[in-house]
PDB file of N, CA and C in Angstrom:
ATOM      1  N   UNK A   1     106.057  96.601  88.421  1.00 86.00           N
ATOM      2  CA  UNK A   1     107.023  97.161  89.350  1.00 86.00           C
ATOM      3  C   UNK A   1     106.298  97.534  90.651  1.00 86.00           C
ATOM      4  N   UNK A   2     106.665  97.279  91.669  1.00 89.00           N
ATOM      5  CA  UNK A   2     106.202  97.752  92.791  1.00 89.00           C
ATOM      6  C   UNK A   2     106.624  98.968  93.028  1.00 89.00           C
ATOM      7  N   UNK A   3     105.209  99.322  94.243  1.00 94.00           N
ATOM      8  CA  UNK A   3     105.333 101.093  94.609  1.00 94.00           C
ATOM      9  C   UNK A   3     105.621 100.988  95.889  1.00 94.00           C
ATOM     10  N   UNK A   4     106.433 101.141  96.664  1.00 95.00           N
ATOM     11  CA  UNK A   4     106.919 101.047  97.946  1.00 95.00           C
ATOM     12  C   UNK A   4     105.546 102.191  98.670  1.00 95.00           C
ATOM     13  N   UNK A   5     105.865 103.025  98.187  1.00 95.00           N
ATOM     14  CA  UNK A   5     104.476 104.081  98.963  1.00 95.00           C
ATOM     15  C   UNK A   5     103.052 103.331  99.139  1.00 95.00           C
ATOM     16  N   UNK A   6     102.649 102.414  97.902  1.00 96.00           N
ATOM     17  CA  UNK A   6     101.373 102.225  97.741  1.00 96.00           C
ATOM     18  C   UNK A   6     101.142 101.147  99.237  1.00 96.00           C
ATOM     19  N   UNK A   7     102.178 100.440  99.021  1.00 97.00           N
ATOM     20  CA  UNK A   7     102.541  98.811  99.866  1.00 97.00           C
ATOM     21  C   UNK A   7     102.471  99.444 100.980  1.00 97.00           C
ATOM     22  N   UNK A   8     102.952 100.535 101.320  1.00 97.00           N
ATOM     23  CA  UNK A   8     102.993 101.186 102.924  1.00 97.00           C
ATOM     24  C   UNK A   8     101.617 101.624 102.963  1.00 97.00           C
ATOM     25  N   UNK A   9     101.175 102.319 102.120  1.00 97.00           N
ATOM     26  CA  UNK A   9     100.008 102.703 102.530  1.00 97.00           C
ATOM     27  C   UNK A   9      98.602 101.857 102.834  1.00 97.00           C
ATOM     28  N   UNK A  10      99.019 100.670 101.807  1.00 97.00           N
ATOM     29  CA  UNK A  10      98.314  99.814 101.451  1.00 97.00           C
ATOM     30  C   UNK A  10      97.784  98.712 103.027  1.00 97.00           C
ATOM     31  N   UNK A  11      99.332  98.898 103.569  1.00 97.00           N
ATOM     32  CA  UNK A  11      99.709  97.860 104.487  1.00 97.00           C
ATOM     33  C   UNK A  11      99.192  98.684 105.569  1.00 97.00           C
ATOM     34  N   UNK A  12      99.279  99.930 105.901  1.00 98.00           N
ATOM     35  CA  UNK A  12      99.197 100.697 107.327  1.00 98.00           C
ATOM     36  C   UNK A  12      97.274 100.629 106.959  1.00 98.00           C
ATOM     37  N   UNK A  13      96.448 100.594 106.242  1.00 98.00           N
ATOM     38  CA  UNK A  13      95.415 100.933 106.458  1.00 98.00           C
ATOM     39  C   UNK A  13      95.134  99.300 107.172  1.00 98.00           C
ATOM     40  N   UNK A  14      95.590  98.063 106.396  1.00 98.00           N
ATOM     41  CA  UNK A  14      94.919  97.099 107.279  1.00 98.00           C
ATOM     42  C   UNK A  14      95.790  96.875 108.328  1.00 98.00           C
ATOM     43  N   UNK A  15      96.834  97.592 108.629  1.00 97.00           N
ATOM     44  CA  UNK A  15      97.171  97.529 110.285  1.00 97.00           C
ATOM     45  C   UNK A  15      96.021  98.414 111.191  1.00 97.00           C
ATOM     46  N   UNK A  16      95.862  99.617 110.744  1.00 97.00           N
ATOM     47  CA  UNK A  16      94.634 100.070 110.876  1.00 97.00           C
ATOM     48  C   UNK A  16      93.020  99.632 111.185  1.00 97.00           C
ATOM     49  N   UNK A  17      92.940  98.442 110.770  1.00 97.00           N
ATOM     50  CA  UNK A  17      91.864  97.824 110.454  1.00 97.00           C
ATOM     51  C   UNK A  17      92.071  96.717 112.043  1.00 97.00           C
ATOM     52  N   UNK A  18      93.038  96.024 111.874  1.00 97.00           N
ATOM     53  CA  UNK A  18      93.123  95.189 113.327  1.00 97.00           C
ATOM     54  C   UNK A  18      93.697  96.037 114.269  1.00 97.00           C
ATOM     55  N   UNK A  19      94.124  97.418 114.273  1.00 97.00           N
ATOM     56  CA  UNK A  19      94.209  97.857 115.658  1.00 97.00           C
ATOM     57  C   UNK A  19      92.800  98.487 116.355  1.00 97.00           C
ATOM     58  N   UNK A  20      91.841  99.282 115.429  1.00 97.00           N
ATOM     59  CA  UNK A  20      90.027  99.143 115.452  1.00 97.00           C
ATOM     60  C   UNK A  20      89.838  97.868 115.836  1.00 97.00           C
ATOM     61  N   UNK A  21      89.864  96.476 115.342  1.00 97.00           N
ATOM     62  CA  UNK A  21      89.339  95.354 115.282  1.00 97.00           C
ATOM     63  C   UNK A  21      89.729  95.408 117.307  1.00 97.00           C
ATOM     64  N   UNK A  22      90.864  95.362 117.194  1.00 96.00           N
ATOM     65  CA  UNK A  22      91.577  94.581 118.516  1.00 96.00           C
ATOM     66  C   UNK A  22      91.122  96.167 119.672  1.00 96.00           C
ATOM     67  N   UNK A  23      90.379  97.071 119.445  1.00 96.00           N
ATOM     68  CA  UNK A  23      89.939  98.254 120.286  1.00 96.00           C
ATOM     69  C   UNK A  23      88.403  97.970 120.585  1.00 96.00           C
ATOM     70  N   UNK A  24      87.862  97.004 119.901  1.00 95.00           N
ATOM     71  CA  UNK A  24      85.930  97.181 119.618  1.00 95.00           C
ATOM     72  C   UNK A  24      85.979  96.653 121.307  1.00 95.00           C
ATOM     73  N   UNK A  25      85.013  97.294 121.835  1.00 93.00           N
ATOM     74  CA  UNK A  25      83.808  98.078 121.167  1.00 93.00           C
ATOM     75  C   UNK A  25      83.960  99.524 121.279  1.00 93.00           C
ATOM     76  N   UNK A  26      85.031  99.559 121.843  1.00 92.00           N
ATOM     77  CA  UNK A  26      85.227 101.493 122.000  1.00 92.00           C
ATOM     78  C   UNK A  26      86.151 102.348 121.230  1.00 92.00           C
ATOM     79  N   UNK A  27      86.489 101.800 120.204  1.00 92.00           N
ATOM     80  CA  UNK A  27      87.152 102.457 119.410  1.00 92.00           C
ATOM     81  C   UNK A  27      88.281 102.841 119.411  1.00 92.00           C
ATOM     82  N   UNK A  28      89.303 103.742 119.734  1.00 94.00           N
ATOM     83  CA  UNK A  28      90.725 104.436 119.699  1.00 94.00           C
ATOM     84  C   UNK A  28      90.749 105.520 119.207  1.00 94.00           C
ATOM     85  N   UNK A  29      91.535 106.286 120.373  1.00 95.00           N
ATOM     86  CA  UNK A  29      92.422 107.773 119.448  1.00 95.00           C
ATOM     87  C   UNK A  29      93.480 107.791 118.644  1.00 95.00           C
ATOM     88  N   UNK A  30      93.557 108.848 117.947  1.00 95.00           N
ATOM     89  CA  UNK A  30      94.125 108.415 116.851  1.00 95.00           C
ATOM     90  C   UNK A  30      95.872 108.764 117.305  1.00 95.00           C
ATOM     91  N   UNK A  31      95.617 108.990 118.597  1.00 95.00           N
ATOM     92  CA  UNK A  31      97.254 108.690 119.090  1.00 95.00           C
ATOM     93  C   UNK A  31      98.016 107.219 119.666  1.00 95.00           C
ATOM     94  N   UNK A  32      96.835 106.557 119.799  1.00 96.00           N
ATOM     95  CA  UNK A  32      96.864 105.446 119.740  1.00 96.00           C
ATOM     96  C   UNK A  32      97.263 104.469 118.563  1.00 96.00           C
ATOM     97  N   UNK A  33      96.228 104.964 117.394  1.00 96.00           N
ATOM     98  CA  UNK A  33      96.426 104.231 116.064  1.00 96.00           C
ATOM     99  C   UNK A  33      98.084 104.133 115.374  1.00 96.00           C
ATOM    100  N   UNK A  34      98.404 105.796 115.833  1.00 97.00           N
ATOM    101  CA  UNK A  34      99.856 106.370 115.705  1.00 97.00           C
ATOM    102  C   UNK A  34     100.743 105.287 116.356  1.00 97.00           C
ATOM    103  N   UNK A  35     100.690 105.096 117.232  1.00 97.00           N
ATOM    104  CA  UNK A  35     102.126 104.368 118.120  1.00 97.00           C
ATOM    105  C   UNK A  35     102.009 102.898 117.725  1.00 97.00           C
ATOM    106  N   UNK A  36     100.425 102.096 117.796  1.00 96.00           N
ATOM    107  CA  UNK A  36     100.547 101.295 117.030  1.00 96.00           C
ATOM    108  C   UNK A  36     101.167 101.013 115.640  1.00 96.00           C
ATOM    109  N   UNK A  37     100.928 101.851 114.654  1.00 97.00           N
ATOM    110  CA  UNK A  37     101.121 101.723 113.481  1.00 97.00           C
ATOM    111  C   UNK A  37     103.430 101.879 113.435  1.00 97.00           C
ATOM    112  N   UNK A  38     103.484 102.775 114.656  1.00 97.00           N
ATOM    113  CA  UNK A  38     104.957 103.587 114.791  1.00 97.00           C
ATOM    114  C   UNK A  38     105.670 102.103 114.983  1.00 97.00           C
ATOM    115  N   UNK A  39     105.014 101.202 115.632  1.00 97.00           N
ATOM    116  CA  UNK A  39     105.252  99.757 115.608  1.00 97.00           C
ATOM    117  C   UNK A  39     105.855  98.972 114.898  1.00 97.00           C
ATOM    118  N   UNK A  40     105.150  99.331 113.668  1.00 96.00           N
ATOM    119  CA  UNK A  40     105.167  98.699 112.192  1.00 96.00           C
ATOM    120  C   UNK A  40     106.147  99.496 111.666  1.00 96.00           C
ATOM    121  N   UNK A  41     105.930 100.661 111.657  1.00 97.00           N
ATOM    122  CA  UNK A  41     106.555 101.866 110.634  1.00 97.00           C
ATOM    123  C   UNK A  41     107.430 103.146 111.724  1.00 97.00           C
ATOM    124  N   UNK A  42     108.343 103.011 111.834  1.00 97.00           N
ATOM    125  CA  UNK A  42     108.780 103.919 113.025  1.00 97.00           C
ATOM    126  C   UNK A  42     108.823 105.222 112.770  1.00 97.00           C
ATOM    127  N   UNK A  43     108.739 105.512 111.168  1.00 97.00           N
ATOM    128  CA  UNK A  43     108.942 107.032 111.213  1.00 97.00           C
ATOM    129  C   UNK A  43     107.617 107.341 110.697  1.00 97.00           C
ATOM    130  N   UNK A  44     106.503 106.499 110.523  1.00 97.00           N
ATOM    131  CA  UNK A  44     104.888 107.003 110.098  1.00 97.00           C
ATOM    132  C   UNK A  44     105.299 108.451 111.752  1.00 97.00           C
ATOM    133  N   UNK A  45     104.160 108.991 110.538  1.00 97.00           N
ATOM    134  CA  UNK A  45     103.203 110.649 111.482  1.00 97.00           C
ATOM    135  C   UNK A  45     102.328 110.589 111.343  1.00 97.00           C
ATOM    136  N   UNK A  46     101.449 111.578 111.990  1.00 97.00           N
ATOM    137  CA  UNK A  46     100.543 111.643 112.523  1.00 97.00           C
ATOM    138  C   UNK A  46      99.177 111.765 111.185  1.00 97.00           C
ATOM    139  N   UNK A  47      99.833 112.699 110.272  1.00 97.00           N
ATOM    140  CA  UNK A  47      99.653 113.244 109.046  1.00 97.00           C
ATOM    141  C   UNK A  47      99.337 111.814 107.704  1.00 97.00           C
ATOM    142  N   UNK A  48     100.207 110.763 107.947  1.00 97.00           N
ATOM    143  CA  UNK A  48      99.697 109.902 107.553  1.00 97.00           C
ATOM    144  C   UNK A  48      98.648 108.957 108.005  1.00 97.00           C
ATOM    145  N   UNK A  49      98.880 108.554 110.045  1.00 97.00           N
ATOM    146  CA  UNK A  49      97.303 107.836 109.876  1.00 97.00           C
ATOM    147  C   UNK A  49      96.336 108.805 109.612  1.00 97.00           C
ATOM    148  N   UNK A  50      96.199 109.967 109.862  1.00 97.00           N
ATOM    149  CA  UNK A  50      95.055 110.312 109.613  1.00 97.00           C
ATOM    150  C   UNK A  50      94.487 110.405 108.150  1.00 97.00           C
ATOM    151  N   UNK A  51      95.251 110.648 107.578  1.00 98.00           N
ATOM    152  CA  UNK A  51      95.043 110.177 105.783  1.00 98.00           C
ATOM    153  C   UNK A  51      94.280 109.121 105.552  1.00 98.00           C
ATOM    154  N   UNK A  52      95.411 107.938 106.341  1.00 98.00           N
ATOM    155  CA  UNK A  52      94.522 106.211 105.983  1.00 98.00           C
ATOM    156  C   UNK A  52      93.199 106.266 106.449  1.00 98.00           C
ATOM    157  N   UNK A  53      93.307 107.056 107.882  1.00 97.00           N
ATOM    158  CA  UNK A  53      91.912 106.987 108.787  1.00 97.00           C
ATOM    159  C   UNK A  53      90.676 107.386 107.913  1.00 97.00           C
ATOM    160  N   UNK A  54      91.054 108.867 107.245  1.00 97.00           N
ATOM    161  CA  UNK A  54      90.428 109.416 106.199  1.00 97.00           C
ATOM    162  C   UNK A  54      89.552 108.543 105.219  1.00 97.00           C
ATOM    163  N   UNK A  55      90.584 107.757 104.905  1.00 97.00           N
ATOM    164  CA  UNK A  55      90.458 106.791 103.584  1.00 97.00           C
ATOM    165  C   UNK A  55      89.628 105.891 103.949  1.00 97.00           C
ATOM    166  N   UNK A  56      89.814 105.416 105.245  1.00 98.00           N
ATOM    167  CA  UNK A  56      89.138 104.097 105.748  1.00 98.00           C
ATOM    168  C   UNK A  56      87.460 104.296 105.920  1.00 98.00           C
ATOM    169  N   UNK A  57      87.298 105.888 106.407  1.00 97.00           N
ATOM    170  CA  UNK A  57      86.100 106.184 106.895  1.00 97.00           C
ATOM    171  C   UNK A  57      85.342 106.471 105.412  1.00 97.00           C
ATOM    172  N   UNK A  58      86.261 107.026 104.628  1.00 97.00           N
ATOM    173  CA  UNK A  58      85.685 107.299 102.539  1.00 97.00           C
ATOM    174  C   UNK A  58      85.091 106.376 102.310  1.00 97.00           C
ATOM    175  N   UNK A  59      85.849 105.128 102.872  1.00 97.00           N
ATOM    176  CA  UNK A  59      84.957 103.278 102.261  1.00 97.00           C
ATOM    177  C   UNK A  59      83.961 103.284 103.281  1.00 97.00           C
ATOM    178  N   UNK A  60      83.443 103.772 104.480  1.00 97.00           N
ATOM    179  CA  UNK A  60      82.778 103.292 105.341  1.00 97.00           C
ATOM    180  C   UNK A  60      82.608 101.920 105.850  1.00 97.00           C
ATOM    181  N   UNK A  61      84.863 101.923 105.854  1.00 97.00           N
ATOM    182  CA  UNK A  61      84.514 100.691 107.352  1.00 97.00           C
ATOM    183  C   UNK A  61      84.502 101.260 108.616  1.00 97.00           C
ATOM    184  N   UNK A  62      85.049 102.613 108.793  1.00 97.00           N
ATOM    185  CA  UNK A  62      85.083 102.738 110.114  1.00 97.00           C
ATOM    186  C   UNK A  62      83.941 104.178 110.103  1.00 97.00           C
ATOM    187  N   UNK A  63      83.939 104.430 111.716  1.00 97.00           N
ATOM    188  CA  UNK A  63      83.219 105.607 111.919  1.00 97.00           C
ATOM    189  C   UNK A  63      84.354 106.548 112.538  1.00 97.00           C
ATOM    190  N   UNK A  64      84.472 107.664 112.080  1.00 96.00           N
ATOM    191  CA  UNK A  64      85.546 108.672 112.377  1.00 96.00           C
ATOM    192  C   UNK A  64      84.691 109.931 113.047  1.00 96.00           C
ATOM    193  N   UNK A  65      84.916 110.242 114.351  1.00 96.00           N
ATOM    194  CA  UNK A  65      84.468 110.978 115.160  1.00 96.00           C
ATOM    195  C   UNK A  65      85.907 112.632 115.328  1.00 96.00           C
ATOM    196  N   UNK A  66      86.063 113.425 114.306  1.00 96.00           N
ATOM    197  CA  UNK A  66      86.647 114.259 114.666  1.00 96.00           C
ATOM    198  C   UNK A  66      86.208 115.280 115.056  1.00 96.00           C
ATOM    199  N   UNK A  67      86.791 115.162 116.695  1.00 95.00           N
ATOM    200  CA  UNK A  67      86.732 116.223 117.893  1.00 95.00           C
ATOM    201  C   UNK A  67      86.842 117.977 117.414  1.00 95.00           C
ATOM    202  N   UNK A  68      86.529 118.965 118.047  1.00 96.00           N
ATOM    203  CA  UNK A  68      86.813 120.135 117.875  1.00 96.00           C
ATOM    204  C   UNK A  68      88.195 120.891 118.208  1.00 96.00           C
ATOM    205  N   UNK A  69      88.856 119.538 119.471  1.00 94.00           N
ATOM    206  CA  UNK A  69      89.828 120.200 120.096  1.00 94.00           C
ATOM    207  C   UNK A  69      91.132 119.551 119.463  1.00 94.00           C
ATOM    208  N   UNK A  70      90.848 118.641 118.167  1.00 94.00           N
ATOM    209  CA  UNK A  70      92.064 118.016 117.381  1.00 94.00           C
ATOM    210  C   UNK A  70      91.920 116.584 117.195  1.00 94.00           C
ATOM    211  N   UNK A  71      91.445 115.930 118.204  1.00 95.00           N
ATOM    212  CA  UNK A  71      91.245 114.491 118.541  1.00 95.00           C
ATOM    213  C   UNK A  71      90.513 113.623 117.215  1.00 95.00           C
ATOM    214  N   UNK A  72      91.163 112.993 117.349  1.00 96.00           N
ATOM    215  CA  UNK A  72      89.978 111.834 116.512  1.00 96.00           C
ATOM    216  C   UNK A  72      89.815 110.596 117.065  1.00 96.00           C
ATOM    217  N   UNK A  73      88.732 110.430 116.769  1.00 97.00           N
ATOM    218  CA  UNK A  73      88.562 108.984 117.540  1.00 97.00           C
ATOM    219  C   UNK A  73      87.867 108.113 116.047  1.00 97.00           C
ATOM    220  N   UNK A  74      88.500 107.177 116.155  1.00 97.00           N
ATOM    221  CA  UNK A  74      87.948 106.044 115.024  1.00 97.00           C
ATOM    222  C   UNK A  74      87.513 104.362 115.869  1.00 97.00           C
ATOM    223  N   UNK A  75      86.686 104.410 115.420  1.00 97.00           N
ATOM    224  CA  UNK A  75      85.649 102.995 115.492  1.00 97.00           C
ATOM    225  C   UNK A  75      85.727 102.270 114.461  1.00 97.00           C
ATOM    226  N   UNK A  76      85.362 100.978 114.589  1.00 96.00           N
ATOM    227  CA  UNK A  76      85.474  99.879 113.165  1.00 96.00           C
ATOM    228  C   UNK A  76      83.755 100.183 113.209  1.00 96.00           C
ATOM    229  N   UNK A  77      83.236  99.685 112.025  1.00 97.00           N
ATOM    230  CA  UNK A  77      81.669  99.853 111.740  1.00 97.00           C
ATOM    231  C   UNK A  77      81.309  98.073 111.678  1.00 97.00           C
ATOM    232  N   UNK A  78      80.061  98.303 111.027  1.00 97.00           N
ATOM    233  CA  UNK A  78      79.694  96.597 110.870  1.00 97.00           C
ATOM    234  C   UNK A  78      80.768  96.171 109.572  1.00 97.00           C
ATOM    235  N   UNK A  79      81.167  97.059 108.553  1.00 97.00           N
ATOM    236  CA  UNK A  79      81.567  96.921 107.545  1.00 97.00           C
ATOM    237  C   UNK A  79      82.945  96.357 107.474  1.00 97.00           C
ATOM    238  N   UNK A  80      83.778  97.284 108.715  1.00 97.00           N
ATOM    239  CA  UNK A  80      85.013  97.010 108.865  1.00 97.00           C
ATOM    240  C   UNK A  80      85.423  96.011 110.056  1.00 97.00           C
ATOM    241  N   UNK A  81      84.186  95.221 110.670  1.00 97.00           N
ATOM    242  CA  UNK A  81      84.781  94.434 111.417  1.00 97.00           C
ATOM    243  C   UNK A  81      84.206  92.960 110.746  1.00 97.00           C
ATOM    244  N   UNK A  82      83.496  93.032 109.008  1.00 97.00           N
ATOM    245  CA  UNK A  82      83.172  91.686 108.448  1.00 97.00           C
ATOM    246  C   UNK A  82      84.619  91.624 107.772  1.00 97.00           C
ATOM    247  N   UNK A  83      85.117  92.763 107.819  1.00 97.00           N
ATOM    248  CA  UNK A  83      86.186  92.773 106.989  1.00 97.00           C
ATOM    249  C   UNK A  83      87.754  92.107 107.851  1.00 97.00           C
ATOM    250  N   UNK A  84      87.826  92.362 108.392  1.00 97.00           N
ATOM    251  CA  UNK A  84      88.801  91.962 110.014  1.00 97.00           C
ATOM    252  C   UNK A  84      88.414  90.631 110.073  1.00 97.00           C
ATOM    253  N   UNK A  85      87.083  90.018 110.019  1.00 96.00           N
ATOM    254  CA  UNK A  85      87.085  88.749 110.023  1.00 96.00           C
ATOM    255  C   UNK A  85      86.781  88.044 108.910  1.00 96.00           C
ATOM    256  N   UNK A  86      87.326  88.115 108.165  1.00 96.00           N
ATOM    257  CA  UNK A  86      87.187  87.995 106.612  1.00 96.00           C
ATOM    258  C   UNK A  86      85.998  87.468 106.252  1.00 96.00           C
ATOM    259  N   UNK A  87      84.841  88.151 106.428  1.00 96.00           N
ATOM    260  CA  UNK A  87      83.616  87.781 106.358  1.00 96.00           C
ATOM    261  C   UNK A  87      82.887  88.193 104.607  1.00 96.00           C
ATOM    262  N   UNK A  88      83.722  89.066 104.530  1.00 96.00           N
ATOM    263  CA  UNK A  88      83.185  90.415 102.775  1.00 96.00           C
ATOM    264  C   UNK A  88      84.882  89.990 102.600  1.00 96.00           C
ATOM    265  N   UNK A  89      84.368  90.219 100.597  1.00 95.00           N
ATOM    266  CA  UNK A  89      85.801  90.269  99.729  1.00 95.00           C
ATOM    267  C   UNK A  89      86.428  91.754 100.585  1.00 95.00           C
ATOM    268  N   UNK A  90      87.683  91.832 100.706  1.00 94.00           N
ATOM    269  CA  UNK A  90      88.439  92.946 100.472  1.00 94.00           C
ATOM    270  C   UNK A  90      88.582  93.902  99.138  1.00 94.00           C
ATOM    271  N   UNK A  91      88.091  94.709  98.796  1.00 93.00           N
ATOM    272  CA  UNK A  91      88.495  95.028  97.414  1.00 93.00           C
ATOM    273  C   UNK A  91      90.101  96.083  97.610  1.00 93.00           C
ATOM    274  N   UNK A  92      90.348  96.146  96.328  1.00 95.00           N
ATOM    275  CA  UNK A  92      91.679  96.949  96.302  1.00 95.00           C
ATOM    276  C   UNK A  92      92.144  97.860  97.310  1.00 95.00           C
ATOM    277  N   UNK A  93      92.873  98.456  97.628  1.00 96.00           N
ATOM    278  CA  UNK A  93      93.505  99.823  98.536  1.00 96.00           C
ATOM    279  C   UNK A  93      93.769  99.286  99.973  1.00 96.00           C
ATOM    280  N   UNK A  94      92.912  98.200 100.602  1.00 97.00           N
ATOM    281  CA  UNK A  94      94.043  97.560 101.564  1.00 97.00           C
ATOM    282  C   UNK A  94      94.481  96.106 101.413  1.00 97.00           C
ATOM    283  N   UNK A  95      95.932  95.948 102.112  1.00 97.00           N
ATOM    284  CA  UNK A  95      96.709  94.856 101.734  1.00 97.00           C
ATOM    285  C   UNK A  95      95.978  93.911 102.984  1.00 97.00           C
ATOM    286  N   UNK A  96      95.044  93.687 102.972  1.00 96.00           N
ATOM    287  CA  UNK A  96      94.896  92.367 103.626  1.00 96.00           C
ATOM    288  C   UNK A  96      95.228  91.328 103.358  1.00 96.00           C
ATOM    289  N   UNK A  97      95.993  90.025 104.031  1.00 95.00           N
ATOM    290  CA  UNK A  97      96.667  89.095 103.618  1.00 95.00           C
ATOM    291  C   UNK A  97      95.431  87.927 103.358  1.00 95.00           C
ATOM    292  N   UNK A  98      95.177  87.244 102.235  1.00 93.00           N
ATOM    293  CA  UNK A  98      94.935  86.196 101.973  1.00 93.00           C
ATOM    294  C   UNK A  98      94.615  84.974 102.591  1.00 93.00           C
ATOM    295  N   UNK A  99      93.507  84.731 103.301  1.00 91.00           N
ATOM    296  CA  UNK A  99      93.287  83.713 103.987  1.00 91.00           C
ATOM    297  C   UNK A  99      93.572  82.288 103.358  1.00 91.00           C
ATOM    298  N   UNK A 100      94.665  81.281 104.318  1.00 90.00           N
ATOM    299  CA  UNK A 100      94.912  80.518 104.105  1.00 90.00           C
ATOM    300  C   UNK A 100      94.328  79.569 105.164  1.00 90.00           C
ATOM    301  N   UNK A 101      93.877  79.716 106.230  1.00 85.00           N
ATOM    302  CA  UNK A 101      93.480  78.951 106.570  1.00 85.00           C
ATOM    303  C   UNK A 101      92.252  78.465 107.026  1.00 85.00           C
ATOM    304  N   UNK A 102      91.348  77.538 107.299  1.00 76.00           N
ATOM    305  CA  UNK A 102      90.225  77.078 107.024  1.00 76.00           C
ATOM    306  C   UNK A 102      89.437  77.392 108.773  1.00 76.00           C
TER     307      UNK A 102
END
């Protein structure tokens, strides 16, 4: 049975992953990541990217720089931009789509 939560969550971290990818070399705020993702998901908050962001930086693809004054700023690492170019397996927790083509 599918988990609608997991699939969202699953899905917003590798939207996550190419909005870093499509920011290198300077990274993004995470109000940025927000409107991108609001893109995809119109009623995502703020409360959730930062969760994924969380999550993303737990695996160490990205580097997560949180500010004193609230800000976050996230970077892709070497890890998360072999991953963006499907260079390393993906393992479980993001929905990256399946390379089909050569």
């Amino acid at each position: 049975m599918v988990d609608p939560a997991r699939v969202r969550r699953e899905h917003m971290r590798w939207v996550l992953i190419l909005t870093l990818n499509n920011a290198r070399p300077m990274g993004c705020h995470d109000s940025v990541a927000l409107a991108t993702i609001q893109g995809v998901y119109p009623d995502a908050t703020e409360l959730e990217v930062r969760r994924e962001l969380d999550y993303l930086a737990e695996r160490e693809l990205i580097d997560l720089d949180k500010k004193p004054d609230g800000r976050w700023i996230a970077k892709l690492n070497r890890l998360g931009v072999d991953l963006a170019e499907y260079t390393i397996d993906c393992e479980p927790g993001i929905a990256r789509p399946e390379k089909y083509w050569s």
